[in-house]
Coordinates of N, CA, C and O in Angstrom, one line a residue:
M1 N 0.8 -1.2 0.0 CA 0.0 0.0 0.0 C 0.9 1.3 0.0 O 0.6 2.2 -0.7
V2 N 1.9 1.3 0.9 CA 2.8 2.4 0.9 C 3.6 2.6 -0.4 O 3.7 3.7 -0.9
L3 N 4.0 1.4 -0.9 CA 4.7 1.5 -2.2 C 3.8 2.0 -3.3 O 4.3 2.8 -4.2
L4 N 2.5 1.7 -3.3 CA 1.6 2.2 -4.3 C 1.4 3.7 -4.2 O 1.4 4.4 -5.2
V5 N 1.3 4.2 -3.0 CA 1.2 5.7 -2.8 C 2.5 6.4 -3.2 O 2.4 7.4 -3.9
I6 N 3.6 5.8 -2.9 CA 4.9 6.4 -3.3 C 5.0 6.4 -4.9 O 5.4 7.4 -5.5
T7 N 4.5 5.3 -5.5 CA 4.5 5.3 -6.9 C 3.6 6.3 -7.5 O 4.0 7.0 -8.5
Y8 N 2.4 6.5 -7.0 CA 1.5 7.6 -7.5 C 2.1 9.0 -7.3 O 2.1 9.8 -8.2
L9 N 2.7 9.2 -6.1 CA 3.3 10.5 -5.9 C 4.5 10.8 -6.8 O 4.7 11.9 -7.4
L10 N 5.3 9.7 -7.1 CA 6.4 9.9 -8.0 C 5.9 10.1 -9.4 O 6.5 10.9 -10.2
F11 N 4.8 9.5 -9.8 CA 4.2 9.7 -11.1 C 3.7 11.1 -11.3 O 3.9 11.7 -12.3
I12 N 3.1 11.6 -10.2 CA 2.6 13.0 -10.3 C 3.8 14.0 -10.4 O 3.7 15.0 -11.2
L13 N 4.8 13.7 -9.6 CA 6.0 14.6 -9.7 C 6.7 14.6 -11.1 O 7.0 15.6 -11.6
I14 N 6.8 13.4 -11.7 CA 7.4 13.3 -13.0 C 6.5 14.0 -14.0 O 6.9 14.7 -14.9
L15 N 5.2 13.9 -13.9 CA 4.2 14.5 -14.8 C 4.3 16.0 -14.7 O 4.4 16.7 -15.7
L16 N 4.4 16.6 -13.5 CA 4.5 18.0 -13.3 C 5.8 18.6 -13.9 O 5.9 19.6 -14.4
L17 N 6.9 17.8 -13.7 CA 8.2 18.2 -14.2 C 8.2 18.2 -15.7 O 8.8 19.1 -16.4
M18 N 7.5 17.2 -16.3 CA 7.4 17.1 -17.8 C 6.6 18.3 -18.3 O 7.0 18.9 -19.3
V19 N 5.6 18.7 -17.6 CA 4.8 19.9 -18.1 C 5.7 21.2 -17.9 O 5.6 22.0 -18.8
A20 N 6.5 21.3 -16.9 CA 7.3 22.4 -16.7 C 8.3 22.5 -17.8 O 8.6 23.6 -18.4
F21 N 8.9 21.4 -18.2 CA 9.9 21.5 -19.3 C 9.2 21.7 -20.7 O 9.8 22.4 -21.5
L22 N 8.0 21.2 -20.9 CA 7.3 21.6 -22.1 C 6.9 23.0 -22.2 O 7.0 23.6 -23.3
V23 N 6.6 23.7 -21.0 CA 6.4 25.1 -21.0 C 7.6 25.9 -21.4 O 7.6 26.8 -22.1
L24 N 8.8 25.4 -20.8 CA 10.0 26.0 -21.1 C 10.4 25.9 -22.6 O 10.8 26.9 -23.2
L25 N 10.1 24.7 -23.2 CA 10.4 24.5 -24.6 C 9.5 25.4 -25.4 O 9.9 26.0 -26.4
E26 N 8.2 25.5 -25.0 CA 7.3 26.4 -25.8 C 7.8 27.9 -25.7 O 7.7 28.5 -26.8
R27 N 8.2 28.3 -24.6 CA 8.7 29.7 -24.5 C 9.9 29.9 -25.3 O 10.1 31.0 -25.9
K28 N 10.8 28.9 -25.3 CA 12.0 29.1 -26.1 C 11.7 29.2 -27.6 O 12.2 30.0 -28.4
V29 N 10.7 28.3 -28.1 CA 10.4 28.3 -29.5 C 9.7 29.6 -29.8 O 9.9 30.2 -30.9
L30 N 8.8 30.1 -29.0 CA 8.1 31.3 -29.3 C 9.1 32.5 -29.3 O 8.9 33.4 -30.1
G31 N 10.1 32.4 -28.5 CA 11.1 33.5 -28.5 C 11.9 33.4 -29.8 O 12.3 34.5 -30.3
L32 N 12.2 32.2 -30.3 CA 12.9 32.2 -31.6 C 12.0 32.6 -32.8 O 12.5 33.3 -33.7
V33 N 10.7 32.3 -32.7 CA 9.8 32.6 -33.8 C 9.6 34.1 -33.8 O 9.6 34.7 -34.9
Q34 N 9.6 34.8 -32.7 CA 9.3 36.2 -32.6 C 10.6 37.0 -32.6 O 10.6 38.2 -32.4
F35 N 11.7 36.4 -32.9 CA 13.0 37.0 -33.0 C 13.4 37.8 -31.7 O 13.8 39.0 -31.8
R36 N 13.2 37.2 -30.6 CA 13.6 37.8 -29.4 C 14.2 36.7 -28.5 O 14.1 35.5 -28.8
K37 N 14.8 37.1 -27.4 CA 15.4 36.1 -26.5 C 14.3 35.5 -25.7 O 13.4 36.2 -25.2
G38 N 14.4 34.2 -25.5 CA 13.4 33.5 -24.7 C 13.7 33.6 -23.2 O 14.5 34.5 -22.8
P39 N 13.2 32.8 -22.4 CA 13.4 32.9 -20.9 C 14.8 32.4 -20.6 O 15.1 31.2 -20.5
N40 N 15.7 33.3 -20.4 CA 17.1 32.9 -20.1 C 17.7 33.7 -18.9 O 18.9 33.6 -18.7
I41 N 16.9 34.3 -18.2 CA 17.3 35.2 -17.1 C 17.4 34.4 -15.8 O 18.4 34.5 -15.1
V42 N 16.5 33.6 -15.5 CA 16.4 32.9 -14.2 C 17.1 31.5 -14.4 O 16.6 30.7 -15.1
G43 N 18.2 31.3 -13.6 CA 18.8 30.0 -13.7 C 19.7 29.8 -14.9 O 19.8 30.7 -15.8
I44 N 20.2 28.6 -15.1 CA 21.0 28.3 -16.2 C 20.1 28.0 -17.4 O 19.3 27.1 -17.3
Y45 N 20.2 28.7 -18.5 CA 19.4 28.6 -19.7 C 17.9 28.7 -19.4 O 17.1 28.1 -20.1
G46 N 17.5 29.3 -18.3 CA 16.1 29.6 -18.1 C 15.4 28.4 -17.5 O 14.1 28.3 -17.6
I47 N 16.1 27.4 -16.9 CA 15.5 26.2 -16.4 C 14.5 26.5 -15.3 O 13.5 25.8 -15.1
V48 N 14.9 27.4 -14.4 CA 14.1 27.7 -13.2 C 12.9 28.6 -13.5 O 12.1 28.9 -12.7
Q49 N 12.8 29.1 -14.8 CA 11.8 30.1 -15.2 C 10.4 29.7 -14.9 O 9.5 30.4 -14.4
T50 N 10.1 28.4 -15.2 CA 8.7 27.9 -15.0 C 8.3 27.8 -13.6 O 7.2 28.1 -13.2
I51 N 9.3 27.4 -12.7 CA 9.0 27.3 -11.3 C 8.8 28.7 -10.7 O 7.9 29.0 -9.9
V52 N 9.6 29.7 -11.2 CA 9.4 31.1 -10.7 C 8.1 31.6 -11.1 O 7.4 32.3 -10.4
D53 N 7.7 31.3 -12.4 CA 6.3 31.7 -12.8 C 5.2 31.1 -12.0 O 4.3 31.8 -11.6
G54 N 5.4 29.9 -11.6 CA 4.4 29.2 -10.7 C 4.3 29.9 -9.3 O 3.3 30.1 -8.8
V55 N 5.5 30.1 -8.8 CA 5.5 30.8 -7.4 C 4.9 32.2 -7.5 O 4.2 32.6 -6.6
K56 N 5.2 32.9 -8.6 CA 4.6 34.3 -8.8 C 3.1 34.2 -8.9 O 2.4 35.0 -8.4
L57 N 2.6 33.2 -9.6 CA 1.2 33.0 -9.7 C 0.5 32.7 -8.4 O -0.5 33.2 -8.1
I58 N 1.2 31.9 -7.6 CA 0.6 31.6 -6.3 C 0.6 32.8 -5.3 O -0.3 33.0 -4.6
L59 N 1.7 33.6 -5.4 CA 1.9 34.7 -4.5 C 1.2 36.0 -4.9 O 1.2 37.0 -4.2
K60 N 0.6 36.0 -6.1 CA -0.1 37.2 -6.6 C -1.3 37.5 -5.7 O -1.9 36.6 -5.1
N61 N -1.7 38.8 -5.6 CA -2.8 39.2 -4.9 C -4.1 38.6 -5.6 O -4.3 38.7 -6.8
L62 N -4.9 38.0 -4.8 CA -6.1 37.4 -5.3 C -7.3 38.4 -5.2 O -7.6 38.9 -4.2
M63 N -7.9 38.7 -6.4 CA -9.0 39.6 -6.4 C -10.3 38.8 -6.4 O -10.6 38.1 -7.3
V64 N -11.0 39.0 -5.3 CA -12.3 38.3 -5.2 C -13.4 39.4 -5.1 O -13.3 40.3 -4.2
L65 N -14.3 39.4 -5.9 CA -15.4 40.5 -5.9 C -16.3 40.4 -4.7 O -16.3 39.4 -4.0
M66 N -17.1 41.4 -4.5 CA -17.9 41.5 -3.3 C -19.0 40.4 -3.3 O -19.3 39.8 -2.3
N67 N -19.7 40.3 -4.5 CA -20.9 39.4 -4.5 C -20.6 38.0 -4.9 O -21.4 37.3 -5.4
V68 N -19.3 37.5 -4.8 CA -18.9 36.2 -5.1 C -19.1 35.3 -3.9 O -18.8 35.6 -2.8
R69 N -19.6 34.0 -4.2 CA -19.6 33.0 -3.2 C -18.2 32.5 -3.1 O -17.8 31.6 -3.9
K70 N -17.4 32.9 -2.2 CA -15.9 32.7 -2.2 C -15.5 31.3 -2.1 O -14.6 30.9 -2.7
F71 N -16.2 30.5 -1.3 CA -15.8 29.1 -1.1 C -15.8 28.3 -2.4 O -14.8 27.7 -2.8
F72 N -16.9 28.4 -3.1 CA -17.0 27.7 -4.4 C -16.2 28.3 -5.5 O -15.7 27.6 -6.4
F73 N -16.1 29.6 -5.5 CA -15.3 30.3 -6.5 C -13.8 29.9 -6.4 O -13.1 29.8 -7.4
L74 N -13.3 29.7 -5.2 CA -11.9 29.4 -5.0 C -11.7 27.9 -5.1 O -10.6 27.4 -5.4
L75 N -12.8 27.1 -4.9 CA -12.6 25.6 -4.9 C -12.7 25.1 -6.3 O -12.1 24.0 -6.6
A76 N -13.2 25.8 -7.3 CA -13.4 25.3 -8.7 C -12.0 25.1 -9.3 O -11.8 24.0 -10.0
P77 N -11.0 26.0 -9.3 CA -9.7 25.7 -9.9 C -9.0 24.5 -9.2 O -8.3 23.7 -9.9
I78 N -9.2 24.4 -7.9 CA -8.6 23.3 -7.2 C -9.2 21.9 -7.7 O -8.5 21.0 -7.9
L79 N -10.5 21.9 -7.8 CA -11.2 20.7 -8.3 C -10.7 20.4 -9.7 O -10.5 19.2 -10.0
S80 N -10.6 21.4 -10.5 CA -10.1 21.2 -11.9 C -8.7 20.6 -11.9 O -8.4 19.6 -12.7
F81 N -7.8 21.1 -11.1 CA -6.5 20.5 -11.0 C -6.4 19.1 -10.5 O -5.7 18.2 -11.1
I82 N -7.2 18.8 -9.5 CA -7.3 17.5 -8.9 C -7.9 16.5 -9.9 O -7.3 15.4 -10.1
L83 N -8.9 16.9 -10.6 CA -9.5 16.0 -11.6 C -8.5 15.7 -12.8 O -8.5 14.6 -13.3
S84 N -7.8 16.7 -13.2 CA -6.8 16.6 -14.2 C -5.7 15.6 -13.8 O -5.3 14.7 -14.6
L85 N -5.3 15.6 -12.6 CA -4.3 14.7 -12.1 C -4.8 13.3 -12.0 O -4.2 12.3 -12.3
I86 N -6.1 13.1 -11.5 CA -6.7 11.8 -11.4 C -6.9 11.2 -12.8 O -6.7 10.0 -12.9
N87 N -7.1 12.0 -13.8 CA -7.3 11.5 -15.1 C -6.1 10.8 -15.7 O -6.2 9.8 -16.4
W88 N -4.9 11.2 -15.2 CA -3.7 10.5 -15.7 C -3.5 9.1 -15.2 O -2.8 8.3 -15.7
F89 N -4.2 8.8 -14.1 CA -4.0 7.5 -13.5 C -4.6 6.3 -14.3 O -4.2 5.2 -14.2
F90 N -5.6 6.7 -15.1 CA -6.3 5.6 -15.9 C -5.7 5.5 -17.3 O -6.2 4.7 -18.0
I91 N -4.7 6.2 -17.6 CA -4.0 6.0 -18.9 C -2.9 5.0 -18.7 O -2.1 5.1 -17.8
P92 N -2.9 3.9 -19.5 CA -1.9 2.9 -19.3 C -0.5 3.4 -19.5 O -0.1 3.9 -20.5
T93 N 0.3 3.2 -18.5 CA 1.7 3.5 -18.5 C 2.5 2.4 -17.9 O 2.0 1.5 -17.3
P94 N 3.9 2.3 -18.2 CA 4.6 1.3 -17.6 C 4.7 1.3 -16.1 O 5.0 0.3 -15.4
F95 N 4.6 2.5 -15.5 CA 4.7 2.7 -14.1 C 3.5 2.3 -13.3 O 3.6 1.7 -12.3
I96 N 2.4 2.8 -13.7 CA 1.1 2.6 -13.0 C 0.2 1.8 -13.8 O -0.2 2.2 -14.9
R97 N -0.3 0.7 -13.3 CA -1.2 -0.2 -14.0 C -2.5 -0.2 -13.1 O -2.5 -0.7 -12.0
V98 N -3.6 0.4 -13.6 CA -4.9 0.3 -13.0 C -5.6 -0.9 -13.7 O -5.8 -0.9 -14.9
N99 N -6.0 -1.9 -12.9 CA -6.7 -3.0 -13.4 C -8.1 -2.7 -13.6 O -9.0 -2.9 -12.8
S100 N -8.4 -2.1 -14.8 CA -9.7 -1.8 -15.1 C -10.0 -2.0 -16.6 O -9.2 -1.6 -17.4
K101 N -11.1 -2.7 -16.9 CA -11.5 -2.9 -18.3 C -12.0 -1.6 -18.9 O -12.1 -1.4 -20.1
F102 N -12.4 -0.7 -18.0 CA -13.1 0.6 -18.5 C -12.2 1.8 -18.4 O -12.6 2.9 -18.0
G103 N -10.9 1.6 -18.6 CA -9.9 2.8 -18.4 C -10.3 3.9 -19.3 O -10.2 5.1 -18.9
I104 N -10.6 3.6 -20.6 CA -10.9 4.7 -21.5 C -12.2 5.4 -21.2 O -12.3 6.6 -21.2
L105 N -13.2 4.6 -20.7 CA -14.4 5.1 -20.3 C -14.3 6.0 -19.1 O -14.9 7.1 -19.0
I106 N -13.5 5.6 -18.1 CA -13.3 6.4 -16.9 C -12.5 7.7 -17.3 O -12.9 8.8 -16.8
T107 N -11.6 7.6 -18.2 CA -10.9 8.8 -18.7 C -11.9 9.8 -19.3 O -11.8 11.0 -19.1
L108 N -12.8 9.3 -20.1 CA -13.8 10.2 -20.8 C -14.7 10.8 -19.7 O -15.1 12.0 -19.8
V109 N -15.1 10.0 -18.7 CA -16.0 10.5 -17.7 C -15.3 11.7 -16.9 O -15.9 12.7 -16.6
I110 N -14.1 11.4 -16.5 CA -13.4 12.5 -15.7 C -13.1 13.7 -16.6 O -13.2 14.8 -16.1
S111 N -12.8 13.5 -17.9 CA -12.7 14.7 -18.7 C -13.9 15.5 -18.9 O -13.9 16.7 -19.0
S112 N -15.1 14.8 -18.9 CA -16.3 15.5 -19.0 C -16.7 16.2 -17.7 O -17.3 17.2 -17.7
L113 N -16.2 15.7 -16.6 CA -16.4 16.4 -15.3 C -15.6 17.7 -15.2 O -16.0 18.6 -14.4
L114 N -14.5 17.8 -15.9 CA -13.7 19.0 -15.9 C -14.5 20.2 -16.4 O -14.2 21.3 -16.0
V115 N -15.4 20.0 -17.3 CA -16.2 21.1 -17.8 C -17.1 21.7 -16.6 O -17.2 22.9 -16.6
Y116 N -17.5 20.9 -15.7 CA -18.4 21.4 -14.6 C -17.6 22.3 -13.7 O -18.2 23.2 -13.1
S117 N -16.3 22.1 -13.5 CA -15.6 23.0 -12.6 C -15.5 24.4 -13.2 O -15.5 25.4 -12.5
T118 N -15.3 24.4 -14.5 CA -15.3 25.8 -15.2 C -16.7 26.4 -15.1 O -16.8 27.6 -14.8
L119 N -17.7 25.7 -15.4 CA -19.1 26.2 -15.2 C -19.4 26.7 -13.8 O -20.0 27.7 -13.6
W120 N -18.9 25.9 -12.9 CA -19.1 26.2 -11.4 C -18.4 27.5 -11.1 O -19.0 28.3 -10.4
A121 N -17.2 27.7 -11.5 CA -16.5 29.0 -11.2 C -17.2 30.2 -11.8 O -17.4 31.2 -11.2
G122 N -17.7 30.0 -13.0 CA -18.5 31.1 -13.7 C -19.8 31.4 -13.0 O -20.2 32.5 -12.8
W123 N -20.5 30.3 -12.6 CA -21.8 30.5 -12.0 C -21.7 31.1 -10.6 O -22.5 31.9 -10.2
K124 N -20.7 30.7 -9.9 CA -20.6 31.2 -8.5 C -20.0 32.6 -8.5 O -19.9 33.2 -7.4
S125 N -19.6 33.2 -9.6 CA -19.1 34.5 -9.6 C -20.2 35.5 -9.7 O -20.0 36.7 -9.7
N126 N -21.4 35.0 -9.9 CA -22.7 35.8 -10.0 C -22.6 36.9 -11.1 O -23.1 38.0 -11.0
N127 N -21.9 36.5 -12.2 CA -21.8 37.3 -13.4 C -23.0 37.0 -14.3 O -23.3 35.8 -14.5
I128 N -23.6 38.0 -14.9 CA -24.8 37.7 -15.8 C -24.3 37.0 -17.1 O -25.1 36.4 -17.8
Y129 N -23.1 37.1 -17.5 CA -22.6 36.5 -18.7 C -21.8 35.2 -18.5 O -21.1 34.7 -19.4
S130 N -21.8 34.7 -17.3 CA -20.9 33.6 -17.0 C -21.3 32.3 -17.6 O -20.5 31.4 -17.9
L131 N -22.6 32.0 -17.9 CA -23.0 30.7 -18.5 C -23.5 30.8 -19.9 O -24.1 29.9 -20.4
I132 N -23.0 31.9 -20.6 CA -23.4 32.0 -22.0 C -22.5 31.1 -22.8 O -21.4 30.9 -22.7

């Protein structure tokens, strides 16, 4: 059981690091296409740039409007992130094997639930244009 939890946590860590390097690659390519220097200021060759961007995003001042239901409005992005990570567990990989005949079906169900977190955030903001 403990080994399974460690495997899941290691898989999530590898997945998040992969996304960080893909963001760095995207920024480098966009810098080349637009004839400007890419992210090369933070760390060696800009490797730490994605982590710094994440820390900046977390530490930014959060603007919450007056008529917003704060609990649900703040919980919707967290729900979306958690559902996105859970979705990766049902994709067959060499590291994690979920014994399920319905792996693709579960992946589609979780992907369809991600839409509701976006709708939930818009609905709880009490904006008249949120559900258009």
